[in-house]
XYZ file of C-alpha atoms in Angstrom:
315
model
C 41.479 57.129 14.603
C 40.343 60.664 13.007
C 43.294 61.045 10.776
C 42.992 57.279 9.777
C 39.340 57.450 9.073
C 39.427 60.744 7.246
C 42.380 59.816 5.254
C 40.298 56.388 3.911
C 37.367 58.503 3.125
C 38.958 61.709 2.051
C 36.589 64.116 3.649
C 36.177 65.780 7.092
C 32.467 66.188 6.689
C 31.796 62.431 6.063
C 33.924 61.416 9.046
C 32.597 64.282 11.409
C 29.104 63.501 10.588
C 29.678 59.806 11.277
C 31.661 60.439 14.661
C 28.650 63.171 15.895
C 26.289 60.114 14.836
C 28.339 57.928 17.434
C 28.480 60.433 20.039
C 24.429 60.848 19.421
C 23.840 56.847 19.736
C 26.469 56.832 22.709
C 29.035 54.744 21.106
C 31.634 57.526 21.466
C 32.212 59.736 24.314
C 32.904 63.580 24.251
C 36.487 63.109 25.354
C 37.306 60.607 22.554
C 35.075 62.632 19.960
C 36.873 65.912 20.224
C 40.537 64.784 19.201
C 39.187 62.503 16.763
C 37.614 65.628 15.336
C 41.257 67.273 15.351
C 42.488 64.330 13.640
C 39.849 64.877 11.012
C 41.049 67.883 10.387
C 44.567 66.554 9.450
C 43.166 63.408 7.388
C 41.115 65.727 5.117
C 44.279 67.293 3.287
C 45.449 63.978 2.055
C 43.465 64.499 -1.033
C 45.129 67.182 -1.975
C 48.501 65.558 -1.305
C 47.834 62.988 -3.585
C 46.455 65.301 -6.332
C 50.055 66.995 -5.995
C 51.782 63.300 -6.556
C 50.047 63.617 -10.014
C 52.487 66.449 -11.182
C 55.658 64.287 -9.762
C 56.994 63.737 -13.149
C 57.418 67.399 -14.070
C 59.582 68.927 -11.414
C 58.678 72.601 -11.778
C 55.137 72.125 -11.604
C 55.347 69.275 -8.695
C 57.090 72.008 -6.755
C 54.212 74.317 -6.733
C 51.571 71.644 -6.799
C 53.327 69.893 -3.480
C 53.637 72.975 -1.772
C 49.946 74.264 -2.048
C 49.080 70.708 -0.737
C 51.498 70.926 1.940
C 50.529 74.338 2.826
C 47.177 72.868 4.353
C 48.407 69.938 5.753
C 51.202 72.093 7.554
C 48.310 74.400 8.868
C 46.510 71.957 10.385
C 49.098 70.053 11.682
C 50.419 73.188 13.732
C 46.513 74.206 14.529
C 46.357 70.689 16.398
C 50.046 71.181 17.548
C 49.156 74.191 19.340
C 45.256 73.436 20.627
C 45.423 69.928 21.367
C 48.083 70.481 24.499
C 45.804 73.551 25.812
C 42.608 71.378 25.410
C 43.903 68.450 27.339
C 45.329 71.078 29.885
C 42.460 73.086 30.126
C 39.400 71.586 28.414
C 38.720 75.277 27.282
C 37.216 73.939 23.482
C 34.884 71.575 25.169
C 33.857 74.000 27.499
C 33.496 76.597 24.773
C 31.635 73.943 22.524
C 29.370 72.878 25.539
C 28.347 76.944 25.824
C 27.830 77.000 22.353
C 25.493 73.949 22.103
C 23.609 75.271 25.348
C 22.378 78.346 23.113
C 21.880 76.233 19.993
C 20.391 73.410 21.143
C 16.379 73.848 20.351
C 17.484 76.120 17.428
C 16.669 72.795 14.962
C 18.936 71.790 12.167
C 18.498 69.521 9.022
C 20.368 67.211 6.711
C 21.676 68.760 3.419
C 21.081 66.808 0.339
C 24.823 66.094 -1.232
C 24.499 66.967 -4.678
C 27.415 65.154 -5.369
C 26.593 62.088 -4.075
C 23.401 62.366 -5.996
C 25.654 62.768 -9.309
C 28.173 60.005 -8.633
C 25.775 57.320 -7.228
C 24.948 55.706 -10.727
C 28.359 55.855 -11.918
C 29.358 54.183 -8.519
C 26.672 51.562 -8.977
C 27.915 50.590 -12.563
C 31.686 50.532 -11.531
C 30.397 48.268 -8.894
C 28.387 45.815 -11.080
C 31.475 45.889 -13.605
C 33.873 44.699 -10.969
C 31.534 41.955 -9.709
C 31.018 43.879 -6.411
C 34.782 43.183 -5.230
C 35.725 45.876 -3.076
C 39.396 45.978 -3.503
C 39.119 45.940 -7.462
C 36.535 48.857 -7.004
C 39.025 50.619 -4.924
C 41.788 49.876 -7.697
C 39.508 51.457 -10.664
C 38.614 54.385 -8.627
C 42.373 54.941 -7.808
C 43.201 54.785 -11.617
C 40.396 56.756 -12.648
C 41.198 59.755 -10.024
C 44.948 59.787 -11.662
C 43.592 59.591 -15.076
C 41.316 62.755 -14.588
C 44.417 64.547 -12.808
C 46.320 64.214 -16.152
C 43.320 65.103 -17.980
C 42.811 68.498 -15.812
C 46.392 69.015 -16.168
C 46.590 68.965 -19.880
C 43.382 70.915 -20.263
C 44.793 73.598 -18.305
C 47.903 73.512 -20.511
C 45.832 74.054 -23.782
C 43.890 77.102 -22.110
C 45.069 80.733 -22.156
C 46.722 80.440 -18.850
C 47.377 84.208 -18.941
C 43.654 84.999 -19.061
C 42.488 82.390 -16.461
C 45.332 83.674 -14.036
C 44.050 87.314 -14.673
C 40.197 86.007 -14.022
C 41.388 84.662 -10.523
C 43.396 87.507 -9.712
C 40.821 89.988 -10.520
C 37.871 88.162 -9.034
C 37.863 85.281 -6.845
C 41.407 85.406 -5.377
C 41.766 89.399 -5.318
C 42.126 89.585 -1.512
C 42.315 87.170 1.430
C 39.002 87.828 2.003
C 37.282 87.000 -0.925
C 39.430 83.948 -1.325
C 38.668 82.963 2.883
C 35.029 83.715 1.837
C 34.959 81.685 -1.823
C 36.761 78.741 -0.030
C 34.158 78.867 2.665
C 31.055 78.727 0.150
C 32.018 76.621 -2.001
C 32.647 73.670 0.451
C 29.324 74.531 2.301
C 28.142 73.742 -1.746
C 30.179 70.440 -1.963
C 29.937 69.432 1.708
C 33.619 68.432 1.519
C 36.634 70.513 1.801
C 38.802 67.724 -0.378
C 37.436 68.548 -3.509
C 37.658 72.399 -3.040
C 41.188 72.134 -1.783
C 42.068 69.668 -4.484
C 40.546 71.655 -7.353
C 43.375 74.348 -6.570
C 46.263 72.061 -6.971
C 46.498 71.698 -10.719
C 45.848 75.361 -10.586
C 49.072 75.993 -8.324
C 51.127 73.450 -10.223
C 49.945 75.089 -13.463
C 51.395 78.514 -11.861
C 48.120 80.017 -11.872
C 47.775 80.885 -8.466
C 49.940 81.241 -5.398
C 50.372 79.903 -2.171
C 49.559 83.445 -0.818
C 46.271 83.029 -2.837
C 45.537 79.315 -1.594
C 46.287 79.796 2.013
C 43.095 81.951 3.055
C 40.843 79.854 0.297
C 42.209 76.544 2.399
C 41.284 78.466 5.896
C 38.008 79.512 4.553
C 37.240 75.691 3.474
C 38.666 74.489 6.903
C 35.252 76.386 8.253
C 33.108 75.266 5.060
C 33.302 71.877 5.967
C 32.270 71.906 9.678
C 28.466 73.000 8.436
C 27.351 69.631 7.317
C 28.113 67.632 10.605
C 26.510 70.966 12.850
C 23.282 71.044 10.602
C 23.298 67.074 11.232
C 23.891 67.683 14.978
C 21.459 70.272 15.583
C 18.671 68.197 13.972
C 19.411 65.307 16.495
C 19.096 67.484 19.409
C 21.526 65.769 21.464
C 23.450 68.191 23.172
C 26.540 66.161 23.293
C 26.359 65.481 19.611
C 25.947 69.494 19.195
C 28.888 69.815 21.399
C 31.274 67.885 19.046
C 30.122 69.327 15.766
C 30.525 72.827 17.406
C 33.912 71.710 18.625
C 34.764 71.284 15.293
C 33.848 74.826 13.980
C 35.651 76.512 17.248
C 38.751 74.646 16.693
C 39.137 75.967 13.123
C 37.941 79.513 13.910
C 40.729 79.431 16.911
C 43.162 77.974 14.459
C 42.627 80.895 12.337
C 43.095 83.635 15.176
C 45.937 82.105 16.447
C 47.991 81.466 13.387
C 46.741 83.425 10.851
C 46.191 86.668 12.679
C 49.398 86.794 14.003
C 51.718 87.793 10.871
C 54.898 86.110 11.888
C 53.047 83.198 12.856
C 51.361 83.071 9.828
C 54.191 82.781 7.685
C 55.822 79.572 9.513
C 53.098 76.981 7.391
C 54.400 78.512 4.082
C 57.860 78.269 4.986
C 57.385 74.577 6.134
C 55.518 74.165 2.981
C 57.929 75.468 0.468
C 60.906 73.443 2.256
C 59.213 70.216 2.131
C 58.206 71.236 -1.831
C 61.684 71.922 -2.383
C 62.875 69.095 -0.586
C 60.438 66.840 -2.083
C 61.391 67.809 -5.673
C 65.028 66.782 -5.138
C 64.252 63.519 -3.554
C 60.474 62.514 -4.840
C 60.527 59.275 -2.585
C 61.052 61.886 0.310
C 57.237 63.602 -0.924
C 55.451 59.887 -0.998
C 57.438 59.141 2.476
C 55.574 61.986 3.945
C 52.040 61.088 2.777
C 52.523 57.734 4.007
C 53.810 58.591 7.260
C 51.515 61.567 8.121
C 48.160 60.113 7.168
C 48.737 56.209 7.622
C 51.866 54.921 9.423
C 52.257 57.404 12.319
C 48.801 57.253 13.195
C 48.345 53.519 13.086
C 51.653 53.140 15.153
C 50.016 55.548 17.735
C 46.265 53.564 17.343
C 48.347 50.195 17.556
C 50.602 51.209 20.748
C 47.907 52.480 22.555
C 45.853 49.455 22.286
C 48.830 47.407 23.513
C 49.610 49.607 26.350
C 45.608 49.384 27.233
C 45.934 45.460 27.331
C 48.916 45.598 29.254
C 47.945 47.762 31.936
C 44.235 46.573 31.636
């Protein structure tokens, strides 16, 4: 459910905030919320994967762009594959999150105003009127607009002096992994969603401006930054269970970084998988589309449907 919901709204900040609200209202238990948070971490990578498909007609660009998007997806999948079984066996994430919630329960929180929401609401209202409030037609128009903007970004990047842009990123924003990770964190906190920062680097990767090694820590910083919105919202509710869920998202991402990024041998695994997926996806472009469909929709839907049927059968 976490993967499916976040794939549809394309923002883990939004889905985790909803989960926190549902936990605070008693609609979802703590045991059900933490796996949903993990799923949200996977689902939020769909936007970057869709953006990479905008390069599908240019093999060289597509390989670089798809590899950059697949890197984020692969890292989050591996993090869940490691941490989720440990959580089921020991409950360590729940215990650590509960301890953090106890410390910060009376710290107070706030709900941040979303600058992107404020900027886009008038355009959304206008589009809604233009399509006579038909949801399916609005979805179709927005998807077409998204891909139109992606084509525009790619053309704009080609028209610029790429060497100068590359020098700027190398010298300032992505000079070291610490700077790239910090930039990813701050950028994500500012826009309150990881989907935008991690998607904006995809055309830069496709143009050859950014390399996988530079994008990697940026994505990890974005993973941490996306937890801030829900955490502040949870602290504002003063509900201990909701705060526990919000902190589980933060702790999950921090542990993922420690267990994967901090170990050089393990750190290279997501990069190698992403590079392999990109190479195979470039040779067989239907495979790239199939990966997106399977990871974000087919497999999650199958498990949700299967567990519901099993519940009815055993119920």
